[in-house]
Amino acid sequence: DMRVDMKSIRSVFFLLEHAGTIAHAHKQHQRVKKIFATAGRIREWQLEARWLRQHRKMGLLRLLRYEVLIREANKDFQEQTRSHIRSLREVGKAGDAMLREIKEKQIRAYLAGLLQSVLDALDSALPILDWHDLRKWIKRLLHARRWIEAYKPVTPDVERFCSDMESLQASIGYWHDLQMLESRLHESADLVRLHANARHEALAAGKKLQLEKDQMEAKIRHSLSVMHSRWNRRPAVT
């Protein structure tokens, strides 16, 4: 939940960094990003452990020490709570001051460029290597939507567009989680080979991961195709 809220903070700093006049924004953003990344590693381990539990790969779960890693990382993170809170408060004050220098036309130009980047990427042929960037653009756009809702009514087209984008970024996110777990298993191959039960589980897990990845890839490419037809022909979303 904290990471979700920090994404809202980061969405503002992406605006400040791209406005072109705020040299101090990058330094402050890095302070937020450092806390965000630390929490992100814990979240990755949590998601990977959950997948292994769901698929009853308890031997791998124990061998790779997920529960220990998560417990120790959580303890370390919580011990830094006061420092994190102090940093975020300082960043908040700095961000407030920088936002006063931003003109409305700069915000509109940033949002227009972000929207166009998303619309241009809605293509079933989009290379897999570009999926993560698309997901980041979508999430920034969805957070920025809140800035507009404060003073402008949301149309049904915008509601539907945001729903489509939320679904797409969630699919890409799950596909990425599977890929991360697959990489973790490859990195641990030497250790896993030493344990017969874990080796058997890793083989089965690899097949299941590949199947789920293939299914998600097909789903994502279908969504990209459908959303290209739906939104690149309908200027109402702008």
Short mmCIF file of C-alpha atoms in Angstrom, two decimals:
data_model
loop_
_atom_site.label_atom_id
_atom_site.label_comp_id
_atom_site.label_asym_id
_atom_site.label_seq_id
_atom_site.Cartn_x
_atom_site.Cartn_y
_atom_site.Cartn_z
CA ASP A 1 0.00 0.00 0.00
CA MET A 2 2.84 2.35 0.80
CA ARG A 3 4.46 1.64 -2.58
CA VAL A 4 1.16 2.41 -4.34
CA ASP A 5 1.02 5.81 -2.62
CA MET A 6 4.66 6.44 -3.45
CA LYS A 7 3.84 5.89 -7.13
CA SER A 8 1.52 8.90 -6.85
CA ILE A 9 4.39 10.94 -5.43
CA ARG A 10 6.74 9.74 -8.16
CA SER A 11 4.21 10.60 -10.87
CA VAL A 12 4.48 14.25 -9.77
CA PHE A 13 8.27 14.15 -9.89
CA PHE A 14 8.21 12.71 -13.40
CA LEU A 15 6.25 15.83 -14.34
CA LEU A 16 8.76 18.09 -12.56
CA GLU A 17 11.71 16.39 -14.25
CA HIS A 18 10.15 16.79 -17.69
CA ALA A 19 8.94 20.37 -17.22
CA GLY A 20 12.39 21.56 -18.19
CA THR A 21 12.89 24.24 -15.55
CA ILE A 22 13.27 22.29 -12.28
CA ALA A 23 16.92 21.24 -11.88
CA HIS A 24 16.39 20.21 -8.25
CA ALA A 25 13.60 17.73 -9.06
CA HIS A 26 15.84 14.81 -10.05
CA LYS A 27 17.77 14.90 -6.77
CA GLN A 28 14.58 14.86 -4.71
CA HIS A 29 13.06 12.15 -6.88
CA GLN A 30 16.09 9.94 -6.28
CA ARG A 31 15.42 10.08 -2.54
CA VAL A 32 11.91 8.74 -3.10
CA LYS A 33 13.12 6.19 -5.64
CA LYS A 34 15.65 4.76 -3.16
CA ILE A 35 12.92 3.99 -0.59
CA PHE A 36 10.61 2.73 -3.33
CA ALA A 37 13.25 0.34 -4.68
CA THR A 38 14.01 -1.08 -1.24
CA ALA A 39 10.33 -1.82 -0.66
CA GLY A 40 10.14 -3.16 -4.21
CA ARG A 41 12.63 -5.93 -3.53
CA ILE A 42 10.54 -7.10 -0.59
CA ARG A 43 7.42 -7.01 -2.76
CA GLU A 44 9.12 -9.11 -5.46
CA TRP A 45 10.04 -11.77 -2.92
CA GLN A 46 6.49 -11.75 -1.54
CA LEU A 47 4.97 -12.28 -4.99
CA GLU A 48 7.44 -15.03 -5.87
CA ALA A 49 6.82 -16.82 -2.56
CA ARG A 50 3.07 -16.57 -3.11
CA TRP A 51 3.36 -18.17 -6.56
CA LEU A 52 5.43 -21.04 -5.16
CA ARG A 53 2.90 -21.62 -2.38
CA GLN A 54 -0.04 -21.54 -4.80
CA HIS A 55 1.66 -24.18 -6.94
CA ARG A 56 2.74 -26.27 -3.94
CA LYS A 57 6.47 -25.90 -4.54
CA MET A 58 7.28 -25.89 -0.83
CA GLY A 59 10.70 -27.49 -1.27
CA LEU A 60 11.82 -24.59 -3.47
CA LEU A 61 10.24 -22.10 -1.09
CA ARG A 62 12.31 -23.43 1.80
CA LEU A 63 15.53 -23.98 -0.13
CA LEU A 64 15.56 -20.46 -1.54
CA ARG A 65 14.83 -19.07 1.96
CA TYR A 66 12.03 -16.76 0.84
CA GLU A 67 10.40 -16.53 4.26
CA VAL A 68 13.72 -15.72 5.93
CA LEU A 69 14.61 -13.13 3.28
CA ILE A 70 11.23 -11.42 3.60
CA ARG A 71 11.31 -11.42 7.40
CA GLU A 72 14.83 -10.00 7.60
CA ALA A 73 14.20 -7.41 4.87
CA ASN A 74 10.98 -6.28 6.57
CA LYS A 75 12.83 -5.89 9.87
CA ASP A 76 15.58 -3.83 8.23
CA PHE A 77 13.03 -1.68 6.43
CA GLN A 78 11.02 -1.03 9.57
CA GLU A 79 14.17 -0.03 11.46
CA GLN A 80 14.62 2.72 8.87
CA THR A 81 11.04 3.98 9.23
CA ARG A 82 11.93 7.25 10.97
CA SER A 83 14.56 8.03 8.37
CA HIS A 84 12.14 7.24 5.53
CA ILE A 85 9.42 9.45 7.05
CA ARG A 86 11.86 12.32 7.53
CA SER A 87 13.07 12.03 3.94
CA LEU A 88 9.54 11.94 2.53
CA ARG A 89 8.51 15.00 4.53
CA GLU A 90 11.53 16.92 3.25
CA VAL A 91 10.81 15.79 -0.29
CA GLY A 92 7.19 16.87 0.10
CA LYS A 93 8.17 20.40 1.09
CA ALA A 94 10.64 20.65 -1.78
CA GLY A 95 8.05 19.28 -4.21
CA ASP A 96 5.44 21.83 -3.11
CA ALA A 97 7.88 24.66 -3.76
CA MET A 98 8.81 23.33 -7.21
CA LEU A 99 5.19 22.82 -8.24
CA ARG A 100 4.49 26.53 -7.70
CA GLU A 101 6.89 27.25 -10.57
CA ILE A 102 5.10 24.96 -13.04
CA LYS A 103 2.70 26.55 -15.53
CA GLU A 104 -0.54 24.90 -16.59
CA LYS A 105 0.61 24.76 -20.21
CA GLN A 106 3.65 22.73 -19.11
CA ILE A 107 1.40 20.24 -17.34
CA ARG A 108 -0.85 19.95 -20.38
CA ALA A 109 2.14 19.46 -22.69
CA TYR A 110 3.54 16.74 -20.43
CA LEU A 111 0.20 14.90 -20.27
CA ALA A 112 -0.33 15.20 -24.02
CA GLY A 113 3.10 13.71 -24.68
CA LEU A 114 2.52 10.90 -22.19
CA LEU A 115 -0.86 10.08 -23.72
CA GLN A 116 0.61 10.04 -27.21
CA SER A 117 3.40 7.70 -26.10
CA VAL A 118 0.79 5.27 -24.78
CA LEU A 119 -1.39 5.50 -27.90
CA ASP A 120 1.61 4.98 -30.20
CA ALA A 121 2.60 1.84 -28.27
CA LEU A 122 -0.82 0.19 -28.55
CA ASP A 123 0.29 -2.25 -31.23
CA SER A 124 0.23 -6.05 -31.14
CA ALA A 125 3.70 -6.01 -32.74
CA LEU A 126 5.18 -3.97 -29.89
CA PRO A 127 8.49 -5.70 -28.94
CA ILE A 128 8.47 -7.44 -25.57
CA LEU A 129 11.43 -5.32 -24.50
CA ASP A 130 9.16 -2.25 -24.74
CA TRP A 131 6.34 -3.65 -22.62
CA HIS A 132 7.83 -2.47 -19.34
CA ASP A 133 8.17 1.10 -20.64
CA LEU A 134 4.55 1.03 -21.81
CA ARG A 135 3.45 -0.12 -18.38
CA LYS A 136 5.36 2.75 -16.74
CA TRP A 137 3.77 5.31 -19.08
CA ILE A 138 0.30 3.90 -18.40
CA LYS A 139 0.76 4.04 -14.63
CA ARG A 140 2.01 7.62 -14.79
CA LEU A 141 -0.97 8.56 -16.93
CA LEU A 142 -3.44 6.87 -14.56
CA HIS A 143 -1.96 8.69 -11.57
CA ALA A 144 -2.02 11.98 -13.47
CA ARG A 145 -5.72 11.46 -14.13
CA ARG A 146 -6.31 12.47 -10.51
CA TRP A 147 -4.90 15.92 -11.24
CA ILE A 148 -7.60 16.48 -13.86
CA GLU A 149 -10.50 14.98 -11.91
CA ALA A 150 -10.15 17.74 -9.33
CA TYR A 151 -11.52 20.37 -11.73
CA LYS A 152 -12.84 18.64 -14.86
CA PRO A 153 -15.69 16.10 -15.17
CA VAL A 154 -14.58 12.69 -16.43
CA THR A 155 -16.32 11.53 -19.61
CA PRO A 156 -17.46 7.92 -20.24
CA ASP A 157 -14.74 7.61 -22.90
CA VAL A 158 -12.06 8.54 -20.39
CA GLU A 159 -13.51 6.11 -17.84
CA ARG A 160 -13.40 3.31 -20.38
CA PHE A 161 -9.92 4.24 -21.56
CA CYS A 162 -8.59 4.20 -17.99
CA SER A 163 -10.27 0.85 -17.34
CA ASP A 164 -8.62 -0.58 -20.46
CA MET A 165 -5.25 0.82 -19.45
CA GLU A 166 -5.54 -0.53 -15.91
CA SER A 167 -6.30 -3.99 -17.26
CA LEU A 168 -3.39 -3.83 -19.72
CA GLN A 169 -0.81 -2.67 -17.18
CA ALA A 170 -1.96 -5.35 -14.71
CA SER A 171 -1.45 -8.05 -17.36
CA ILE A 172 2.01 -6.76 -18.22
CA GLY A 173 2.80 -6.56 -14.51
CA TYR A 174 1.85 -10.20 -13.92
CA TRP A 175 3.84 -11.28 -16.98
CA HIS A 176 6.85 -9.39 -15.59
CA ASP A 177 6.44 -11.08 -12.17
CA LEU A 178 6.55 -14.49 -13.87
CA GLN A 179 9.66 -13.47 -15.75
CA MET A 180 11.36 -12.34 -12.53
CA LEU A 181 10.61 -15.65 -10.81
CA GLU A 182 11.89 -17.55 -13.85
CA SER A 183 15.14 -15.57 -13.69
CA ARG A 184 15.44 -16.26 -9.96
CA LEU A 185 15.13 -20.00 -10.56
CA HIS A 186 17.81 -19.85 -13.26
CA GLU A 187 20.15 -17.96 -10.93
CA SER A 188 19.60 -20.62 -8.24
CA ALA A 189 20.09 -23.60 -10.58
CA ASP A 190 23.42 -24.68 -9.08
CA LEU A 191 21.95 -24.80 -5.59
CA VAL A 192 18.74 -26.51 -6.73
CA ARG A 193 20.66 -29.28 -8.54
CA LEU A 194 22.08 -30.44 -5.21
CA HIS A 195 18.62 -31.34 -3.85
CA ALA A 196 16.58 -34.01 -5.62
CA ASN A 197 13.14 -32.82 -4.41
CA ALA A 198 13.86 -29.19 -5.21
CA ARG A 199 15.27 -30.19 -8.61
CA HIS A 200 12.02 -32.00 -9.42
CA GLU A 201 9.95 -29.03 -8.25
CA ALA A 202 12.07 -26.59 -10.25
CA LEU A 203 11.54 -28.60 -13.42
CA ALA A 204 7.77 -28.61 -12.91
CA ALA A 205 7.78 -24.92 -11.93
CA GLY A 206 9.74 -24.01 -15.07
CA LYS A 207 7.16 -25.71 -17.30
CA LYS A 208 4.27 -24.03 -15.47
CA LEU A 209 5.96 -20.64 -15.62
CA GLN A 210 6.54 -20.96 -19.36
CA LEU A 211 2.93 -21.96 -19.93
CA GLU A 212 1.62 -19.01 -17.92
CA LYS A 213 4.02 -16.62 -19.65
CA ASP A 214 2.89 -17.83 -23.09
CA GLN A 215 -0.75 -17.39 -22.08
CA MET A 216 -0.12 -13.89 -20.73
CA GLU A 217 1.87 -12.90 -23.81
CA ALA A 218 -1.03 -13.95 -26.05
CA LYS A 219 -3.47 -12.05 -23.83
CA ILE A 220 -1.33 -8.90 -23.87
CA ARG A 221 -0.86 -8.94 -27.65
CA HIS A 222 -4.61 -9.42 -28.11
CA SER A 223 -5.28 -6.49 -25.76
CA LEU A 224 -2.80 -4.29 -27.63
CA SER A 225 -4.54 -5.10 -30.91
CA VAL A 226 -8.03 -4.45 -29.55
CA MET A 227 -7.01 -1.24 -27.80
CA HIS A 228 -5.21 0.03 -30.89
CA SER A 229 -8.45 -0.26 -32.86
CA ARG A 230 -10.51 1.16 -30.04
CA TRP A 231 -8.46 4.21 -29.07
CA ASN A 232 -6.30 5.28 -31.98
CA ARG A 233 -9.48 5.97 -33.98
CA ARG A 234 -11.29 7.82 -31.20
CA PRO A 235 -9.90 11.27 -30.34
CA ALA A 236 -12.52 11.67 -27.57
CA VAL A 237 -10.07 10.29 -25.01
CA THR A 238 -7.88 13.39 -25.34
#
